[in-house]
mmCIF file of C-alpha atoms in Angstrom:
data_model
loop_
_atom_site.group_PDB
_atom_site.id
_atom_site.type_symbol
_atom_site.label_atom_id
_atom_site.label_comp_id
_atom_site.label_asym_id
_atom_site.label_seq_id
_atom_site.Cartn_x
_atom_site.Cartn_y
_atom_site.Cartn_z
ATOM 1 C CA VAL Y 1 -70.553 130.210 -58.636
ATOM 2 C CA LEU Y 2 -69.279 127.372 -60.830
ATOM 3 C CA PRO Y 3 -71.636 128.033 -63.784
ATOM 4 C CA ALA Y 4 -70.660 131.712 -63.695
ATOM 5 C CA ARG Y 5 -66.974 130.825 -63.761
ATOM 6 C CA LYS Y 6 -67.484 128.353 -66.563
ATOM 7 C CA GLU Y 7 -69.297 131.022 -68.551
ATOM 8 C CA ARG Y 8 -66.477 133.495 -67.919
ATOM 9 C CA LEU Y 9 -63.882 130.887 -68.912
ATOM 10 C CA ALA Y 10 -65.804 130.165 -72.103
ATOM 11 C CA GLU Y 11 -65.716 133.888 -72.960
ATOM 12 C CA VAL Y 12 -61.952 134.049 -72.448
ATOM 13 C CA LEU Y 13 -61.000 130.784 -74.173
ATOM 14 C CA THR Y 14 -62.377 131.617 -77.586
ATOM 15 C CA ARG Y 15 -60.534 131.601 -80.882
ATOM 16 C CA ARG Y 16 -60.883 135.363 -81.145
ATOM 17 C CA GLU Y 17 -59.284 135.816 -77.714
ATOM 18 C CA ILE Y 18 -56.478 133.319 -78.232
ATOM 19 C CA CYS Y 19 -55.525 133.550 -81.912
ATOM 20 C CA THR Y 20 -54.241 137.110 -82.048
ATOM 21 C CA VAL Y 21 -50.902 138.330 -83.369
ATOM 22 C CA PRO Y 22 -49.773 139.680 -79.951
ATOM 23 C CA ASN Y 23 -50.577 136.333 -78.330
ATOM 24 C CA LEU Y 24 -48.656 134.474 -81.019
ATOM 25 C CA LEU Y 25 -45.663 136.760 -80.445
ATOM 26 C CA SER Y 26 -45.870 136.179 -76.687
ATOM 27 C CA THR Y 27 -46.023 132.420 -77.289
ATOM 28 C CA LEU Y 28 -42.989 132.697 -79.549
ATOM 29 C CA ARG Y 29 -41.111 134.590 -76.815
ATOM 30 C CA LEU Y 30 -41.996 131.857 -74.333
ATOM 31 C CA CYS Y 31 -40.616 129.244 -76.752
ATOM 32 C CA LEU Y 32 -37.457 131.317 -77.240
ATOM 33 C CA ALA Y 33 -36.959 131.353 -73.464
ATOM 34 C CA VAL Y 34 -37.173 127.564 -73.353
ATOM 35 C CA VAL Y 35 -34.728 127.183 -76.256
ATOM 36 C CA PHE Y 36 -32.309 129.707 -74.710
ATOM 37 C CA PHE Y 37 -32.307 127.842 -71.396
ATOM 38 C CA GLY Y 38 -31.923 124.465 -73.098
ATOM 39 C CA ILE Y 39 -28.917 125.552 -75.166
ATOM 40 C CA PHE Y 40 -26.805 127.147 -72.449
ATOM 41 C CA GLU Y 41 -27.763 124.525 -69.868
ATOM 42 C CA ARG Y 42 -26.836 121.585 -72.096
ATOM 43 C CA TYR Y 43 -24.123 122.959 -74.357
ATOM 44 C CA GLY Y 44 -22.832 126.008 -72.505
ATOM 45 C CA VAL Y 45 -21.973 129.202 -74.346
ATOM 46 C CA GLY Y 46 -18.834 128.545 -76.405
ATOM 47 C CA GLU Y 47 -19.742 128.073 -80.038
ATOM 48 C CA TYR Y 48 -23.418 128.841 -79.355
ATOM 49 C CA ARG Y 49 -22.780 132.419 -78.228
ATOM 50 C CA THR Y 50 -24.093 133.900 -81.484
ATOM 51 C CA VAL Y 51 -27.216 131.737 -81.330
ATOM 52 C CA LEU Y 52 -27.923 132.861 -77.768
ATOM 53 C CA VAL Y 53 -27.485 136.516 -78.735
ATOM 54 C CA LEU Y 54 -29.897 136.092 -81.650
ATOM 55 C CA LEU Y 55 -32.443 134.438 -79.348
ATOM 56 C CA ILE Y 56 -32.278 137.389 -76.953
ATOM 57 C CA LEU Y 57 -32.653 139.899 -79.789
ATOM 58 C CA ALA Y 58 -35.601 137.951 -81.204
ATOM 59 C CA ALA Y 59 -37.260 137.833 -77.771
ATOM 60 C CA ALA Y 60 -36.731 141.583 -77.322
ATOM 61 C CA ALA Y 61 -38.271 142.214 -80.747
ATOM 62 C CA THR Y 62 -41.379 140.165 -79.907
ATOM 63 C CA ASP Y 63 -41.668 142.015 -76.582
ATOM 64 C CA VAL Y 64 -41.714 145.385 -78.341
ATOM 65 C CA LEU Y 65 -43.945 144.303 -81.209
ATOM 66 C CA ASP Y 66 -46.689 142.510 -79.296
ATOM 67 C CA GLY Y 67 -47.421 145.538 -77.118
ATOM 68 C CA ARG Y 68 -47.431 147.966 -80.029
ATOM 69 C CA ILE Y 69 -49.634 145.751 -82.189
ATOM 70 C CA ALA Y 70 -52.054 145.119 -79.318
ATOM 71 C CA ARG Y 71 -52.463 148.859 -78.702
ATOM 72 C CA SER Y 72 -52.468 149.947 -82.350
ATOM 73 C CA PHE Y 73 -55.029 147.393 -83.519
ATOM 74 C CA ASN Y 74 -56.957 147.081 -80.250
ATOM 75 C CA SER Y 75 -55.983 143.400 -79.987
ATOM 76 C CA ILE Y 76 -55.793 143.378 -76.198
ATOM 77 C CA SER Y 77 -57.266 140.155 -74.814
ATOM 78 C CA GLN Y 78 -57.645 138.552 -71.396
ATOM 79 C CA VAL Y 79 -55.418 135.698 -72.540
ATOM 80 C CA GLY Y 80 -52.806 138.208 -73.634
ATOM 81 C CA ARG Y 81 -52.891 139.956 -70.252
ATOM 82 C CA ILE Y 82 -51.727 136.663 -68.745
ATOM 83 C CA LEU Y 83 -49.532 135.306 -71.535
ATOM 84 C CA ASP Y 84 -47.471 138.462 -72.112
ATOM 85 C CA PRO Y 85 -46.158 138.866 -68.534
ATOM 86 C CA VAL Y 86 -45.586 135.103 -68.252
ATOM 87 C CA ALA Y 87 -43.433 135.179 -71.398
ATOM 88 C CA ASP Y 88 -41.606 138.284 -70.128
ATOM 89 C CA LYS Y 89 -40.843 136.711 -66.754
ATOM 90 C CA ALA Y 90 -39.785 133.428 -68.369
ATOM 91 C CA MET Y 91 -37.276 135.173 -70.640
ATOM 92 C CA GLN Y 92 -35.961 137.382 -67.836
ATOM 93 C CA GLY Y 93 -35.665 134.368 -65.568
ATOM 94 C CA VAL Y 94 -33.585 132.295 -67.998
ATOM 95 C CA MET Y 95 -31.307 135.253 -68.750
ATOM 96 C CA ILE Y 96 -30.651 135.726 -65.037
ATOM 97 C CA ALA Y 97 -30.105 131.957 -64.712
ATOM 98 C CA TYR Y 98 -27.436 132.277 -67.406
ATOM 99 C CA LEU Y 99 -25.581 134.858 -65.276
ATOM 100 C CA ILE Y 100 -25.593 132.958 -61.977
ATOM 101 C CA PRO Y 101 -22.803 130.389 -62.638
ATOM 102 C CA ARG Y 102 -20.550 133.163 -63.924
ATOM 103 C CA TYR Y 103 -21.360 136.018 -61.538
ATOM 104 C CA PRO Y 104 -22.332 135.227 -57.894
ATOM 105 C CA LEU Y 105 -23.944 138.664 -57.532
ATOM 106 C CA ALA Y 106 -26.623 137.486 -59.975
ATOM 107 C CA LYS Y 107 -28.062 135.351 -57.148
ATOM 108 C CA LEU Y 108 -29.221 138.578 -55.497
ATOM 109 C CA VAL Y 109 -30.814 139.637 -58.777
ATOM 110 C CA LEU Y 110 -32.626 136.300 -58.947
ATOM 111 C CA ILE Y 111 -33.973 136.691 -55.396
ATOM 112 C CA LEU Y 112 -35.253 140.184 -56.197
ATOM 113 C CA PHE Y 113 -36.673 138.974 -59.512
ATOM 114 C CA VAL Y 114 -38.645 136.160 -57.845
ATOM 115 C CA THR Y 115 -39.881 138.571 -55.162
ATOM 116 C CA VAL Y 116 -41.016 141.138 -57.733
ATOM 117 C CA ALA Y 117 -42.756 138.431 -59.762
ATOM 118 C CA GLY Y 118 -44.447 137.190 -56.577
ATOM 119 C CA TRP Y 119 -45.730 140.666 -55.741
ATOM 120 C CA LYS Y 120 -47.064 141.061 -59.279
ATOM 121 C CA VAL Y 121 -48.917 137.743 -59.067
ATOM 122 C CA LEU Y 122 -50.314 138.711 -55.653
ATOM 123 C CA MET Y 123 -51.549 142.013 -57.050
ATOM 124 C CA GLU Y 124 -53.121 140.330 -60.074
ATOM 125 C CA THR Y 125 -55.210 138.147 -57.747
ATOM 126 C CA LYS Y 126 -56.740 141.329 -56.346
ATOM 127 C CA GLU Y 127 -57.094 143.423 -59.474
ATOM 128 C CA THR Y 128 -55.905 143.466 -63.099
ATOM 129 C CA ILE Y 129 -52.740 145.558 -63.180
ATOM 130 C CA GLU Y 130 -51.488 147.271 -66.306
ATOM 131 C CA ALA Y 131 -47.798 147.115 -67.163
ATOM 132 C CA GLN Y 132 -45.868 149.673 -65.134
ATOM 133 C CA TRP Y 133 -42.985 151.801 -66.375
ATOM 134 C CA HIS Y 134 -40.622 150.419 -63.728
ATOM 135 C CA GLY Y 135 -41.453 146.869 -64.842
ATOM 136 C CA LYS Y 136 -40.604 147.789 -68.433
ATOM 137 C CA LEU Y 137 -37.390 149.436 -67.238
ATOM 138 C CA ASN Y 138 -36.552 146.234 -65.379
ATOM 139 C CA THR Y 139 -36.980 144.177 -68.521
ATOM 140 C CA ALA Y 140 -34.986 146.583 -70.700
ATOM 141 C CA VAL Y 141 -32.053 146.771 -68.265
ATOM 142 C CA THR Y 142 -31.942 142.967 -67.956
ATOM 143 C CA TYR Y 143 -31.844 142.552 -71.742
ATOM 144 C CA VAL Y 144 -29.115 145.174 -72.176
ATOM 145 C CA VAL Y 145 -26.921 143.860 -69.348
ATOM 146 C CA VAL Y 146 -27.125 140.231 -70.479
ATOM 147 C CA LEU Y 147 -26.412 141.219 -74.088
ATOM 148 C CA ILE Y 148 -23.351 143.224 -73.024
ATOM 149 C CA LEU Y 149 -21.991 140.395 -70.879
ATOM 150 C CA LEU Y 150 -22.795 137.756 -73.485
ATOM 151 C CA ALA Y 151 -21.924 139.460 -76.777
ATOM 152 C CA GLY Y 152 -19.586 142.265 -75.783
ATOM 153 C CA PRO Y 153 -15.830 142.155 -75.120
ATOM 154 C CA ARG Y 154 -14.677 140.455 -71.930
ATOM 155 C CA LEU Y 155 -15.121 143.034 -69.173
ATOM 156 C CA PRO Y 156 -13.274 143.303 -65.866
ATOM 157 C CA TYR Y 157 -15.048 141.439 -63.092
ATOM 158 C CA SER Y 158 -15.736 144.680 -61.205
ATOM 159 C CA THR Y 159 -17.358 146.274 -64.269
ATOM 160 C CA SER Y 160 -19.533 143.209 -64.798
ATOM 161 C CA ASN Y 161 -20.666 143.415 -61.179
ATOM 162 C CA VAL Y 162 -21.588 147.074 -61.651
ATOM 163 C CA LEU Y 163 -23.823 146.112 -64.585
ATOM 164 C CA ILE Y 164 -25.425 143.295 -62.608
ATOM 165 C CA GLY Y 165 -25.817 145.674 -59.674
ATOM 166 C CA ALA Y 166 -27.780 147.990 -61.975
ATOM 167 C CA CYS Y 167 -30.237 145.108 -62.537
ATOM 168 C CA ALA Y 168 -30.517 144.612 -58.782
ATOM 169 C CA VAL Y 169 -31.180 148.327 -58.172
ATOM 170 C CA CYS Y 170 -33.914 148.435 -60.840
ATOM 171 C CA MET Y 171 -35.589 145.353 -59.395
ATOM 172 C CA ALA Y 172 -35.394 146.678 -55.838
ATOM 173 C CA MET Y 173 -36.992 149.933 -57.013
ATOM 174 C CA SER Y 174 -39.715 148.012 -58.853
ATOM 175 C CA LEU Y 175 -40.345 145.883 -55.757
ATOM 176 C CA SER Y 176 -40.791 148.942 -53.545
ATOM 177 C CA MET Y 177 -43.183 150.533 -56.051
ATOM 178 C CA TYR Y 178 -45.255 147.361 -56.412
ATOM 179 C CA ALA Y 179 -45.402 147.077 -52.616
ATOM 180 C CA ALA Y 180 -46.601 150.679 -52.302
ATOM 181 C CA GLN Y 181 -49.184 150.136 -55.058
ATOM 182 C CA PHE Y 182 -50.396 146.950 -53.375
ATOM 183 C CA ARG Y 183 -50.754 148.765 -50.048
ATOM 184 C CA GLU Y 184 -52.791 151.527 -51.699
ATOM 185 C CA MET Y 185 -54.962 148.899 -53.370
ATOM 186 C CA LEU Y 186 -55.659 147.187 -50.053
ATOM 187 C CA GLU Y 187 -56.450 150.510 -48.363
ATOM 188 C CA HIS Y 188 -58.852 151.370 -51.185
ATOM 189 C CA GLN Y 189 -60.569 147.984 -50.956
ATOM 190 C CA ASN Y 190 -60.810 148.225 -47.159
ATOM 191 C CA GLY Y 191 -62.291 151.705 -47.483
ATOM 192 C CA ARG Y 192 -64.951 150.455 -49.912
ATOM 193 C CA TYR Y 193 -65.726 147.516 -47.620
ATOM 194 C CA GLN Y 194 -66.102 149.779 -44.580
ATOM 195 C CA ARG Y 195 -68.370 152.177 -46.478
ATOM 196 C CA LYS Y 196 -70.465 149.245 -47.632
ATOM 197 C CA MET Y 197 -70.757 147.932 -44.083
ATOM 198 C CA GLN Y 198 -71.670 151.369 -42.750
ATOM 199 C CA GLY Y 199 -74.291 151.736 -45.468
ATOM 200 C CA GLY Y 200 -75.718 148.337 -44.510
ATOM 201 C CA PHE Y 201 -75.911 149.258 -40.841
ATOM 202 C CA SER Y 202 -77.511 152.632 -41.573
ATOM 203 C CA GLY Y 203 -80.048 150.912 -43.825
ATOM 204 C CA ASN Y 204 -81.012 148.597 -40.979
#
């Protein structure tokens, strides 16, 4: 087993697999997430508001570009399948963390976000899962809501909660869809296992 895994790891960790433009963009987005978190955690918003907005816009741009480039130039790699969602979740996570001290409702969004991310990781351990439309919607809504609350005019507290509630609804919907997809995946795998066992018994 170990030699086979080492051989598979050697195939994945090659320069051709790692050094692609989409992977570099995903790495950049991951770095932007770290910088974003560091700035608002240490210095707050205040005079750094414009910098934080630019970081979010830059992260959104890398998110759009890396997927398009990967599909257009067939630069999809195994490393990218891991790095891209990690960078996405990191950026979403720090944006939600920014909301929590200012809007208590964001704690619910964080709980749903962690749960959705956990389901996605659990599914990836069973089978490689392509990006789903509801996951992309989740990401887009989070970006838009945080940008409005960060860069827009000061909104009434109730309006801000409606926007944050929209994030929570999208994440709850995504969670239910991932759960349904995971259940179908397990049923499919159990069906294949049962057919294999029945074939083995009939062969004996």
